[in-house]
Amino acid sequence: MTTGFSFQLLKSCCTTQARVGVFTTPHGLVETPRFMPVGTLANVKTLTPDQLRATGAQMVLANTYHLHLQPGEEIVAGAGGLHRFMAWDGPILTDSGGFQVFSLSEMRQISEDGVTFRSPRDGQMIHLTPERSIAIQNALGADVIMAFDECPPYPATRESVANATDRTYRWLKRCITAHQRDDQALFGIVQGGVYSDLRQEAAEQLVALDLPGYAIGGVSVGEPAELIEKIVQATAPVLPPEKPRYLMGVGTYRELVQAIAAGVDLFDCVIPTRLARHGNALVQGARWNLRNSRFRDDFTPLDDTCSCYACGHFSRAYLSHLLRAQELLGYTLLSIHNITELIRFTQAIRQAVLNDRFDADFGHWLRS
């Protein structure tokens, strides 16, 4: 039984499954639909907590696998948990570490008990089980924690995907048993690869367990964009409307609109900070490389419709200069802008649903 959590559905779209809600956690509210920045090692790269708050971020992510390797969950727990450790007083979600472990395909072995892998940090052999993943996340102290799952690659045979999906369900039940804190909401993860029937069956199994929330996992692992859309459309409607729905690891404009139209509430992706480190800015649906010569003497704001610190104080020419000179401030300013942009985008979708204008304002993302 979890305490301090609720999801209130405020409005649904009349032409799609898009919806507006409020997810309440012990550390505050999350207005959905909402993009969540990723802070892998208890920090959204290059940003202070104050800078992150100024982007409009309400909930952030941290990574169980990476925090287990460095500094270790004991250190985080000793600091009073993730919220105190990283000086973030808003909601936090930790993933299970499953995706990171399974991406180490040449360094790990999977069994029914769990996964044994060689740490890329120091070569140490580590055995991660559903119980161990939950214990680490209990120690980290995030508001929302994720069940340990097996994420099948793409492409993969139907048989191997079915086996991974079945194991994910068995591991979920072990996670539920191992979970020790009622101030943390444990979300289950729907797997099933690109097979709609496996996805629907897995979603139905998870719904029967009456969890506080549900995630759609195993997307953005190499499959074409049209298959991601198909997966989400097949899965989201099966999940209970009174619980939050979270699509893991997507963050392009089109993916966000498509998923929101299918009824998804929460999203995360490393795209805004990763693009910033490569000199790319997200501007009103487009992606700009600020190292291009056309920006060298452009003294206008990056985006005069954006209220972020970068757009309010600096020109495109200055940002271009910082990036060409590899000055760290350039990466910080672009990260501030890119995160603000994706949060603004989901906020605008939220308002459009409230105003019965989702199709009019964002339908072109679905049709183009």
PDB file of N, CA, C and O in Angstrom, residues 16 25 41 70 130 153 157 160 173 190 227 243 268 287 289 320 325:
ATOM      1  N   THR A  16      -9.019  12.370 -29.647  1.00  0.00           N
ATOM      2  CA  THR A  16      -7.954  11.390 -29.447  1.00  0.00           C
ATOM      3  C   THR A  16      -8.030  10.886 -28.009  1.00  0.00           C
ATOM      4  O   THR A  16      -8.959  11.230 -27.271  1.00  0.00           O
ATOM      5  N   THR A  25       2.573  13.280  -5.591  1.00  0.00           N
ATOM      6  CA  THR A  25       3.588  12.455  -4.943  1.00  0.00           C
ATOM      7  C   THR A  25       3.933  13.072  -3.590  1.00  0.00           C
ATOM      8  O   THR A  25       3.557  14.221  -3.314  1.00  0.00           O
ATOM      9  N   LEU A  41      23.225  10.537 -12.984  1.00  0.00           N
ATOM     10  CA  LEU A  41      24.043  10.383 -11.780  1.00  0.00           C
ATOM     11  C   LEU A  41      23.654  11.407 -10.712  1.00  0.00           C
ATOM     12  O   LEU A  41      24.496  12.037 -10.098  1.00  0.00           O
ATOM     13  N   GLN A  70      28.412   4.123  -8.740  1.00  0.00           N
ATOM     14  CA  GLN A  70      29.079   5.325  -8.248  1.00  0.00           C
ATOM     15  C   GLN A  70      28.034   6.372  -7.839  1.00  0.00           C
ATOM     16  O   GLN A  70      27.225   6.757  -8.687  1.00  0.00           O
ATOM     17  N   PRO A 130      15.879  -8.932  -9.250  1.00  0.00           N
ATOM     18  CA  PRO A 130      14.745  -8.045  -8.937  1.00  0.00           C
ATOM     19  C   PRO A 130      14.792  -7.542  -7.497  1.00  0.00           C
ATOM     20  O   PRO A 130      14.540  -6.357  -7.232  1.00  0.00           O
ATOM     21  N   PRO A 153      15.995  -6.748 -27.320  1.00  0.00           N
ATOM     22  CA  PRO A 153      16.521  -5.846 -28.347  1.00  0.00           C
ATOM     23  C   PRO A 153      15.619  -5.822 -29.571  1.00  0.00           C
ATOM     24  O   PRO A 153      14.628  -6.563 -29.657  1.00  0.00           O
ATOM     25  N   THR A 157      13.382 -12.273 -32.326  1.00  0.00           N
ATOM     26  CA  THR A 157      12.335 -13.215 -32.715  1.00  0.00           C
ATOM     27  C   THR A 157      11.166 -13.120 -31.751  1.00  0.00           C
ATOM     28  O   THR A 157      11.320 -12.708 -30.592  1.00  0.00           O
ATOM     29  N   SER A 160      11.855 -15.125 -28.541  1.00  0.00           N
ATOM     30  CA  SER A 160      12.734 -14.509 -27.546  1.00  0.00           C
ATOM     31  C   SER A 160      12.047 -13.332 -26.855  1.00  0.00           C
ATOM     32  O   SER A 160      12.218 -13.131 -25.649  1.00  0.00           O
ATOM     33  N   LYS A 173       6.561  -9.670 -10.024  1.00  0.00           N
ATOM     34  CA  LYS A 173       5.953 -10.214  -8.802  1.00  0.00           C
ATOM     35  C   LYS A 173       6.988 -10.332  -7.689  1.00  0.00           C
ATOM     36  O   LYS A 173       6.667 -10.099  -6.509  1.00  0.00           O
ATOM     37  N   VAL A 190       5.549  -2.559 -19.058  1.00  0.00           N
ATOM     38  CA  VAL A 190       4.985  -3.408 -20.112  1.00  0.00           C
ATOM     39  C   VAL A 190       6.050  -3.629 -21.186  1.00  0.00           C
ATOM     40  O   VAL A 190       6.528  -2.681 -21.802  1.00  0.00           O
ATOM     41  N   LEU A 227       6.929   2.020 -35.835  1.00  0.00           N
ATOM     42  CA  LEU A 227       6.676   0.898 -34.934  1.00  0.00           C
ATOM     43  C   LEU A 227       6.526   1.375 -33.492  1.00  0.00           C
ATOM     44  O   LEU A 227       5.755   0.803 -32.727  1.00  0.00           O
ATOM     45  N   LYS A 243      -4.764   5.618 -13.457  1.00  0.00           N
ATOM     46  CA  LYS A 243      -3.369   5.515 -13.039  1.00  0.00           C
ATOM     47  C   LYS A 243      -2.464   6.238 -14.043  1.00  0.00           C
ATOM     48  O   LYS A 243      -2.768   6.291 -15.237  1.00  0.00           O
ATOM     49  N   ASP A 268      10.391  10.681 -20.540  1.00  0.00           N
ATOM     50  CA  ASP A 268      11.761  11.087 -20.225  1.00  0.00           C
ATOM     51  C   ASP A 268      12.652  10.793 -21.411  1.00  0.00           C
ATOM     52  O   ASP A 268      12.365   9.907 -22.220  1.00  0.00           O
ATOM     53  N   ARG A 287      15.490  21.518 -35.199  1.00  0.00           N
ATOM     54  CA  ARG A 287      16.774  21.307 -34.545  1.00  0.00           C
ATOM     55  C   ARG A 287      17.835  22.112 -35.291  1.00  0.00           C
ATOM     56  O   ARG A 287      18.024  21.944 -36.491  1.00  0.00           O
ATOM     57  N   ASN A 289      21.895  23.423 -35.537  1.00  0.00           N
ATOM     58  CA  ASN A 289      23.295  23.273 -35.152  1.00  0.00           C
ATOM     59  C   ASN A 289      23.899  24.667 -35.059  1.00  0.00           C
ATOM     60  O   ASN A 289      24.151  25.315 -36.080  1.00  0.00           O
ATOM     61  N   SER A 320      26.898  30.555 -30.380  1.00  0.00           N
ATOM     62  CA  SER A 320      27.729  29.924 -31.398  1.00  0.00           C
ATOM     63  C   SER A 320      29.207  30.042 -31.031  1.00  0.00           C
ATOM     64  O   SER A 320      29.983  29.088 -31.168  1.00  0.00           O
ATOM     65  N   ALA A 325      34.221  27.562 -29.260  1.00  0.00           N
ATOM     66  CA  ALA A 325      35.360  27.636 -28.353  1.00  0.00           C
ATOM     67  C   ALA A 325      35.353  26.514 -27.309  1.00  0.00           C
ATOM     68  O   ALA A 325      36.266  26.432 -26.494  1.00  0.00           O
TER      69      ALA A 325
END
